[in-house]
Each structure stands twice: as structure tokens, then as C-alpha cells.
Short mmCIF file of C-alpha atoms and ligand atoms in Angstrom, two decimals:
data_model
loop_
_atom_site.label_atom_id
_atom_site.label_comp_id
_atom_site.label_asym_id
_atom_site.label_seq_id
_atom_site.Cartn_x
_atom_site.Cartn_y
_atom_site.Cartn_z
CA MET A 1 4.72 -20.00 -10.38
CA ARG A 2 3.88 -20.87 -6.79
CA ALA A 3 3.24 -17.65 -4.88
CA LEU A 4 2.74 -17.23 -1.14
CA VAL A 5 0.99 -14.00 -0.13
CA THR A 6 1.07 -12.62 3.43
CA GLY A 7 -1.70 -10.20 4.38
CA ALA A 8 -3.77 -12.00 1.74
CA ARG A 9 -7.15 -10.93 3.13
CA GLY A 10 -6.18 -7.25 3.30
CA PHE A 11 -7.21 -4.63 0.77
CA VAL A 12 -4.29 -5.15 -1.61
CA GLY A 13 -3.87 -8.83 -0.73
CA ALA A 14 -7.38 -9.72 -1.90
CA TRP A 15 -6.80 -8.05 -5.27
CA LEU A 16 -3.32 -9.56 -5.56
CA VAL A 17 -4.53 -13.09 -4.88
CA ALA A 18 -7.21 -12.65 -7.57
CA HIS A 19 -4.69 -11.26 -10.07
CA LEU A 20 -2.12 -14.02 -9.45
CA ALA A 21 -4.81 -16.67 -9.86
CA ASP A 22 -5.95 -15.00 -13.11
CA GLU A 23 -2.37 -15.18 -14.37
CA GLY A 24 -2.28 -18.91 -13.65
CA ASP A 25 -0.11 -18.78 -10.53
CA ASP A 26 -0.60 -21.31 -7.78
CA VAL A 27 -1.43 -19.10 -4.78
CA VAL A 28 -0.93 -19.84 -1.08
CA PRO A 29 -2.69 -17.07 0.88
CA ILE A 30 -1.93 -16.49 4.56
CA ASP A 31 -3.21 -13.83 6.93
CA ARG A 32 -4.02 -13.44 10.62
CA GLU A 33 -4.19 -17.22 11.25
CA ILE A 34 -0.40 -17.05 11.46
CA ASP A 35 0.88 -14.02 13.34
CA ILE A 36 3.66 -12.51 11.29
CA SER A 37 5.62 -11.84 14.46
CA ASP A 38 5.60 -15.56 15.35
CA GLY A 39 8.80 -16.46 13.50
CA LYS A 40 8.62 -20.22 14.13
CA ARG A 41 5.08 -20.77 12.90
CA LEU A 42 5.62 -18.48 9.94
CA ALA A 43 8.81 -20.28 8.91
CA ALA A 44 7.09 -23.66 9.16
CA ALA A 45 4.24 -22.44 6.93
CA ILE A 46 6.54 -20.89 4.33
CA VAL A 47 8.96 -23.83 4.20
CA GLU A 48 6.05 -26.24 3.84
CA ALA A 49 4.48 -24.15 1.03
CA ARG A 50 7.72 -24.25 -1.04
CA PRO A 51 6.92 -21.01 -2.88
CA ASP A 52 8.84 -19.62 -5.84
CA ALA A 53 7.87 -16.14 -4.69
CA VAL A 54 6.69 -14.55 -1.44
CA TYR A 55 4.64 -11.37 -1.63
CA HIS A 56 4.96 -9.82 1.81
CA LEU A 57 1.99 -7.54 2.40
CA ALA A 58 1.00 -8.25 6.01
CA ALA A 59 1.42 -5.07 8.01
CA PHE A 60 0.02 -2.56 10.40
CA SER A 61 -0.98 -0.40 7.45
CA HIS A 62 -2.65 2.70 8.84
CA VAL A 63 -0.25 5.66 8.86
CA GLY A 64 -2.34 7.90 11.14
CA GLY A 65 -3.03 5.05 13.60
CA SER A 66 0.68 4.28 13.89
CA TRP A 67 1.18 7.17 16.35
CA ASP A 68 -0.87 5.30 18.96
CA ASP A 69 1.39 2.27 19.38
CA PRO A 70 4.80 2.59 17.69
CA ALA A 71 6.16 -0.55 19.37
CA GLU A 72 3.34 -2.70 18.00
CA VAL A 73 3.79 -1.12 14.56
CA PHE A 74 7.51 -1.91 14.66
CA ARG A 75 6.88 -5.47 15.84
CA THR A 76 4.47 -6.18 12.99
CA ASN A 77 6.15 -4.28 10.17
CA ALA A 78 9.88 -4.61 10.92
CA LEU A 79 10.15 -7.78 13.01
CA GLY A 80 7.43 -9.38 10.89
CA THR A 81 9.49 -8.65 7.77
CA LEU A 82 12.61 -10.10 9.38
CA ASN A 83 10.62 -13.26 10.10
CA VAL A 84 9.53 -13.49 6.46
CA LEU A 85 13.13 -13.05 5.27
CA GLU A 86 14.46 -15.63 7.70
CA ALA A 87 11.74 -18.06 6.63
CA ALA A 88 12.61 -17.48 2.95
CA ARG A 89 16.27 -18.10 3.73
CA SER A 90 15.49 -21.43 5.34
CA CYS A 91 13.61 -22.78 2.31
CA ALA A 92 15.37 -25.52 0.30
CA LYS A 93 14.98 -23.31 -2.78
CA VAL A 94 15.10 -19.68 -1.63
CA PRO A 95 12.10 -17.83 -3.10
CA ARG A 96 12.04 -14.30 -4.48
CA VAL A 97 10.63 -11.93 -1.88
CA LEU A 98 8.61 -8.88 -2.85
CA LEU A 99 8.87 -6.64 0.17
CA VAL A 100 6.15 -3.99 0.28
CA SER A 101 7.45 -0.81 1.89
CA SER A 102 5.81 2.59 1.40
CA ALA A 103 6.43 6.01 -0.11
CA GLU A 104 5.87 7.34 3.41
CA VAL A 105 9.56 6.53 4.02
CA TYR A 106 10.45 9.69 2.05
CA GLY A 107 8.77 11.88 4.67
CA ARG A 108 8.27 15.62 4.23
CA VAL A 109 9.71 16.75 0.96
CA ALA A 110 10.07 20.24 -0.51
CA SER A 111 8.07 20.64 -3.70
CA ASP A 112 11.24 21.25 -5.73
CA GLN A 113 12.31 17.68 -4.84
CA LEU A 114 9.27 16.20 -6.60
CA PRO A 115 8.68 13.85 -8.27
CA LEU A 116 10.60 11.55 -5.94
CA THR A 117 12.97 9.04 -7.41
CA GLU A 118 14.22 6.01 -5.50
CA GLU A 119 17.47 7.96 -4.83
CA ALA A 120 15.70 10.38 -2.47
CA PRO A 121 16.82 10.07 1.18
CA LEU A 122 14.70 8.15 3.68
CA ARG A 123 13.41 10.68 6.20
CA PRO A 124 10.53 8.92 7.98
CA VAL A 125 8.21 11.21 9.91
CA THR A 126 5.65 8.72 11.21
CA PRO A 127 6.13 5.53 13.28
CA TYR A 128 4.66 3.68 10.30
CA ALA A 129 7.28 5.13 7.95
CA ALA A 130 10.11 4.32 10.38
CA SER A 131 8.91 0.71 10.61
CA LYS A 132 8.80 0.42 6.81
CA ALA A 133 12.26 2.02 6.42
CA SER A 134 13.55 -0.55 8.95
CA ALA A 135 11.88 -3.36 7.01
CA GLU A 136 13.59 -2.14 3.84
CA LEU A 137 17.00 -2.23 5.51
CA LEU A 138 16.34 -5.77 6.70
CA GLY A 139 15.46 -6.70 3.12
CA LEU A 140 18.61 -5.08 1.79
CA GLN A 141 20.71 -6.90 4.39
CA ALA A 142 19.10 -10.22 3.48
CA PHE A 143 20.09 -9.59 -0.13
CA LEU A 144 23.61 -8.28 0.50
CA GLY A 145 24.43 -10.60 3.39
CA TYR A 146 22.73 -13.85 2.38
CA GLY A 147 21.86 -13.41 -1.28
CA VAL A 148 18.10 -13.65 -0.74
CA PRO A 149 16.54 -12.25 -3.95
CA VAL A 150 14.57 -9.41 -2.38
CA VAL A 151 12.82 -6.77 -4.47
CA ARG A 152 11.60 -3.79 -2.45
CA VAL A 153 8.67 -1.63 -3.53
CA ARG A 154 7.54 1.78 -2.35
CA PRO A 155 3.90 2.15 -3.28
CA PHE A 156 2.47 5.64 -3.14
CA ASN A 157 -1.22 5.90 -2.20
CA HIS A 158 -3.42 3.21 -3.60
CA VAL A 159 -7.16 3.34 -3.80
CA GLY A 160 -10.04 1.31 -5.17
CA PRO A 161 -13.00 -0.85 -4.28
CA GLY A 162 -12.62 -2.88 -1.10
CA GLN A 163 -10.53 -0.33 0.81
CA SER A 164 -11.29 0.25 4.48
CA GLU A 165 -12.89 3.55 5.35
CA ARG A 166 -9.96 4.30 7.61
CA PHE A 167 -8.44 5.62 4.38
CA ALA A 168 -9.28 9.08 3.12
CA VAL A 169 -10.81 8.50 -0.30
CA THR A 170 -13.09 5.66 0.74
CA ALA A 171 -14.09 7.50 3.91
CA LEU A 172 -14.92 10.60 1.90
CA ALA A 173 -16.99 8.64 -0.62
CA ARG A 174 -19.01 6.97 2.13
CA ARG A 175 -19.54 10.22 4.02
CA ILE A 176 -20.64 12.00 0.85
CA VAL A 177 -23.13 9.27 -0.05
CA GLU A 178 -24.45 9.15 3.52
CA ALA A 179 -24.81 12.94 3.72
CA ALA A 180 -26.65 13.00 0.40
CA ARG A 181 -29.06 10.31 1.63
CA LYS A 182 -29.77 12.17 4.87
CA GLY A 183 -30.08 15.53 3.11
CA GLU A 184 -27.09 16.92 5.03
CA ARG A 185 -25.16 19.76 3.45
CA ALA A 186 -21.88 19.74 5.42
CA ILE A 187 -19.21 17.07 5.77
CA PRO A 188 -16.44 17.21 8.38
CA VAL A 189 -13.04 16.56 6.79
CA GLY A 190 -9.30 16.53 7.57
CA ASP A 191 -6.74 18.57 5.64
CA LEU A 192 -8.01 18.75 2.05
CA SER A 193 -4.94 20.59 0.76
CA THR A 194 -2.80 17.45 1.13
CA ARG A 195 -1.63 16.22 -2.27
CA ARG A 196 -1.03 12.56 -3.00
CA ASP A 197 -0.05 10.37 -5.94
CA PHE A 198 -2.84 7.81 -6.34
CA THR A 199 -2.79 4.52 -8.21
CA ASP A 200 -5.69 2.11 -8.57
CA VAL A 201 -5.13 -1.00 -6.47
CA ARG A 202 -5.84 -3.13 -9.55
CA ASP A 203 -2.86 -1.49 -11.29
CA VAL A 204 -0.72 -1.84 -8.15
CA VAL A 205 -1.10 -5.62 -8.03
CA VAL A 206 -0.11 -5.87 -11.71
CA ALA A 207 3.06 -3.90 -10.83
CA TYR A 208 3.83 -6.26 -7.94
CA ARG A 209 3.70 -9.36 -10.11
CA LEU A 210 5.77 -7.75 -12.87
CA LEU A 211 8.41 -6.67 -10.35
CA THR A 212 8.52 -10.13 -8.84
CA LEU A 213 9.15 -11.56 -12.30
CA HIS A 214 11.40 -8.87 -13.79
CA GLY A 215 12.62 -6.63 -10.95
CA GLN A 216 16.31 -6.66 -10.09
CA PRO A 217 16.98 -8.32 -6.71
CA GLY A 218 18.48 -5.84 -4.24
CA GLU A 219 16.77 -2.93 -5.97
CA VAL A 220 13.88 -0.74 -4.86
CA TYR A 221 11.07 0.56 -7.07
CA ASN A 222 8.45 3.26 -6.67
CA VAL A 223 4.93 2.22 -7.64
CA CYS A 224 3.08 5.41 -8.53
CA SER A 225 1.35 7.35 -11.29
CA GLY A 226 3.71 10.33 -11.37
CA HIS A 227 0.88 12.83 -10.74
CA ALA A 228 -0.12 14.28 -7.37
CA VAL A 229 -3.75 15.33 -6.85
CA ALA A 230 -5.16 17.40 -3.97
CA ILE A 231 -7.62 15.55 -1.75
CA GLU A 232 -9.90 18.54 -2.29
CA GLU A 233 -10.11 17.76 -6.00
CA ILE A 234 -10.89 14.15 -5.21
CA ALA A 235 -13.60 15.19 -2.75
CA THR A 236 -15.17 17.47 -5.35
CA ARG A 237 -15.13 14.77 -8.04
CA LEU A 238 -16.60 12.21 -5.64
CA ALA A 239 -19.43 14.56 -4.73
CA GLU A 240 -20.17 15.21 -8.41
CA MET A 241 -20.19 11.50 -9.18
CA ALA A 242 -22.49 10.81 -6.23
CA GLY A 243 -24.79 13.66 -7.30
CA ALA A 244 -24.37 15.27 -3.85
CA GLU A 245 -24.38 18.99 -3.11
CA VAL A 246 -22.23 19.21 -0.01
CA ALA A 247 -19.72 21.58 1.58
CA PHE A 248 -16.50 20.28 3.17
CA GLU A 249 -15.74 21.63 6.64
CA PRO A 250 -12.23 21.08 8.07
CA HIS A 251 -12.34 19.51 11.54
CA ALA A 252 -9.43 19.58 14.00
CA SER A 253 -10.11 16.02 15.27
CA LEU A 254 -9.59 14.65 11.77
CA LEU A 255 -6.12 16.16 11.31
CA ARG A 256 -3.05 13.98 11.83
CA PRO A 257 -0.32 15.11 14.30
CA VAL A 258 2.07 15.55 11.37
CA ASP A 259 0.98 15.23 7.80
CA VAL A 260 3.20 15.18 4.77
CA PRO A 261 1.81 17.99 2.55
CA GLU A 262 2.69 16.53 -0.82
CA LEU A 263 3.94 13.25 -2.23
CA GLU A 264 4.53 12.58 -5.89
CA GLY A 265 6.68 9.79 -7.25
CA SER A 266 8.58 9.08 -10.40
CA PRO A 267 7.56 5.77 -11.98
CA ALA A 268 10.51 5.90 -14.46
CA LYS A 269 12.43 3.03 -12.84
CA ILE A 270 9.57 0.53 -12.74
CA GLU A 271 8.58 1.49 -16.28
CA ALA A 272 12.12 0.85 -17.51
CA ALA A 273 12.35 -2.49 -15.67
CA THR A 274 8.93 -3.92 -16.48
CA GLY A 275 7.09 -1.70 -18.97
CA TRP A 276 4.39 -1.16 -16.32
CA LYS A 277 2.17 1.89 -16.54
CA PRO A 278 -1.08 2.46 -14.67
CA ALA A 279 -3.97 1.57 -16.98
CA ILE A 280 -6.96 2.77 -14.92
CA SER A 281 -7.77 6.51 -14.88
CA LEU A 282 -8.38 8.32 -11.59
CA ASP A 283 -11.96 9.03 -12.67
CA ASP A 284 -12.61 5.33 -13.31
CA THR A 285 -11.17 4.51 -9.89
CA LEU A 286 -13.26 7.15 -8.14
CA ARG A 287 -16.36 5.99 -9.99
CA ALA A 288 -15.76 2.43 -8.71
CA VAL A 289 -15.33 3.73 -5.16
CA VAL A 290 -18.53 5.80 -5.39
CA ASP A 291 -20.45 2.86 -6.87
CA GLU A 292 -19.33 0.72 -3.96
CA ALA A 293 -20.40 3.41 -1.46
CA LEU A 294 -23.78 3.77 -3.22
CA ALA A 295 -24.25 0.00 -3.10
CA GLY A 296 -23.62 0.25 0.64
CA HIS A 297 -21.00 -2.42 0.99
CA GLY A 298 -17.33 -2.22 1.77
CA ALA A 299 -16.11 -5.78 1.98
CA PRO A 300 -12.89 -6.62 0.14
CA ALA A 301 -13.89 -7.21 -3.44
CA GLY A 302 -11.00 -9.31 -4.65
O1 A2R B 401 -5.20 -6.11 10.78
P1 A2R B 401 -6.05 -7.11 10.01
O2 A2R B 401 -6.80 -8.06 10.89
O3 A2R B 401 -6.91 -6.41 8.97
O4 A2R B 401 -5.01 -8.07 9.20
C1 A2R B 401 -4.07 -7.49 8.33
C2 A2R B 401 -2.84 -8.35 8.21
N1 A2R B 401 -2.01 -8.28 9.43
C3 A2R B 401 -1.36 -9.32 9.94
N2 A2R B 401 -1.23 -10.59 9.53
C4 A2R B 401 -0.51 -11.41 10.28
N3 A2R B 401 0.10 -11.03 11.45
C5 A2R B 401 -0.01 -9.76 11.90
N4 A2R B 401 0.56 -9.39 13.04
C6 A2R B 401 -0.76 -8.84 11.13
N5 A2R B 401 -1.08 -7.53 11.28
C7 A2R B 401 -1.84 -7.19 10.23
O5 A2R B 401 -2.17 -7.82 7.07
C8 A2R B 401 -4.53 -7.42 6.89
O6 A2R B 401 -5.27 -8.54 6.50
C9 A2R B 401 -3.19 -7.38 6.14
C10 A2R B 401 -2.83 -5.98 5.67
O7 A2R B 401 -3.87 -5.52 4.90
P2 A2R B 401 -4.41 -4.01 4.97
O8 A2R B 401 -4.35 -3.51 6.36
O9 A2R B 401 -5.72 -4.00 4.25
O10 A2R B 401 -3.30 -3.23 4.15
P3 A2R B 401 -3.22 -2.96 2.58
O11 A2R B 401 -3.80 -1.64 2.28
O12 A2R B 401 -3.73 -4.16 1.86
O13 A2R B 401 -1.66 -2.84 2.38
C11 A2R B 401 -0.84 -3.93 1.95
C12 A2R B 401 0.62 -3.54 2.12
C13 A2R B 401 0.99 -3.24 3.57
O14 A2R B 401 2.32 -3.70 3.77
C14 A2R B 401 0.94 -1.74 3.65
O15 A2R B 401 1.73 -1.23 4.70
C15 A2R B 401 1.46 -1.36 2.27
O16 A2R B 401 0.89 -2.34 1.39
O17 A2R B 401 1.02 -0.09 1.89
#
């Protein structure tokens, strides 16, 4: 299968490109060299590549940072997705499109609503979530209106080696390792009570390929483990793994304007469609993140 990947040098993109190549796919990676909001250049590149599948990952991906420039976030995530869909539609043989949305589209949810199924209403709280919900609607319209075979995915939090330290788990691991090296005992943190459903990025990319092959066009699938874990527990495990004796001190500057207290997804639909289940335990993931922090490098590993 010939697979074009947008956002190919990002955290997930690097792992996805490696996984597709391992599976024998012919991969065409694109990233910043073609701005996703430049519809003409993007269409030319996609038409020329003649892919069987497009994995659309390019995005403004930082939820907290999305408050600073909602228009730019919308341009990249929603308009960029429209450009990918239009490009796919103009190909001689219309490729499958895997459209990567986000579980953030579910917004704040009462704990009795968890785990979230794909039927849950979209109630975006952040500019990032609104841009992803918009991208999903564009994908649905491309399917219903033009018959483009679009499969939408809502990944919950993913984590693993190669992630930027703008994201909580990697940032925590690096801060813990640094504090231990300097002999510091206290680490400033955001809200540790937040609970999230984490999946290892290496499992996420397996899910993406399986959904591209076996997902039902027009449908949407959660990609998640089905178990929420408090960031506090993760912080504690990271510290243990790093051999660091540190205390975590909440810091106002590290809190987001609005945070979603708990997210937990149901993976039942993806399991039924593809047989996918996460294979890597949270401890193995955290160990890999700590090892990377101890080795002192953070470049994408894929
Ligand atoms: O922002 P950069 O320089 O790191 O480049 C990112 C790229 N990207 C773009 N590419 C083309 N045109 C744009 N206007 C544009 N804006 C951003 O997309 C980066 O290489 C890639 C996204 O990778 P990450 O930020 O590492 O995101 P991650 O964690 O790999 O997430 C992949 C997908 C995204 O759709 C997320 O929203 C979703 O999974 O969770």
C-alpha cells in the first residue's frame, strides 16, 4: 500500500512512518515543507504521490497553547484538513483518508458518563478541541457529500519516547531527572489530580494502520486503553523509576485556563472493527520515557 503521511516528522508521525515501512508500505512523508494551509501546493503533492491512503496528522497539536492563537489553530487544523480532503478528492483514484481528531472534542464530562463511547456529544472546551471537531465535520461531509472514504479517529492521550516536553508526562520525566541530578527536592507542577487515558504511541500507530485497512468509512473510532490514570500516579511512578526522591509542588503558572478533569475512553468499537488492543503496559511506556530522559535526548525516535 502506498501511504502518504502529513505531519510525518511530528511525534506520532515519526513512529507511524517507521511502522508503515516495517509493514512493507511504500511511505511518502510530508511535513512543514508544504504548509497544510496552502491548498494548491498540498493538492499538487498529494495528486502526484498517488497514495492509496492518506494519514492526516499535521496539526497545531498543543491543547494548552491553543488558547493563545485560536485563529491560527483553526487555520491549521480545520482549514488544513479541508485542504487534505479536497486534495484526496481530486486524485484519479480517491485514497482512504485517516483523519486524526482528538478525544478533547468530548470536553468536560461527568464521571458517570465515563468511559466515553463515540456516541458521546461533542462539547469542545478548548480552541484546539473546537478546531478538531470542525475537522471531523469536514471529514464527515467529504464522506457523505462526495463519497471520500474517510475514517475519523479520536485518540486519547498518547505518550512514549520522542514526545516533546510541552506534554505533561515527558516534561515531568525530564524535570524529575534534572532535579535528581541537581540534588533538588521540589518540582513545580500543574494540576496532578487530572486523570487521563494513556496509550503508548507505538500502539497508537498500529491502531491507525489497522483502522485505515479495516475501519468503516464514515465512522469514527476512539483510540484509547479504557483506563484513566491520575497524573499524580504517573509522576510518582516516574520518580521511582528515576530513583529520585522529590516532592511535587503545584504552581499556578503551570495550570491551564480550563482543564478537563477526567477523560477515559471505551475502546470497544475499534476492538470490534480491527481486533486492536494496546500491547505495551503503562509501566513499560514510562520506563522508556524515563530512559530517554536519563539519556538526555529528546529527538523523535521513530
Ligand atoms: O509545528 P512543527 O514544526 O513541529 O510541525 C508539525 C506539523 N505541522 C504542520 N505541517 C504542515 N503545515 C502546517 N501548518 C503545520 N503545523 C504543524 O505537524 C509537526 O511536525 C506535525 C504534528 O506533530 P506533533 O506536533 O508532534 O503532533 P503529534 O503529537 O505527533 O500529533 C499527531 C496528530 C495531530 O493531529 C494531533 O492533533 C493529534 O495527533 O493528537
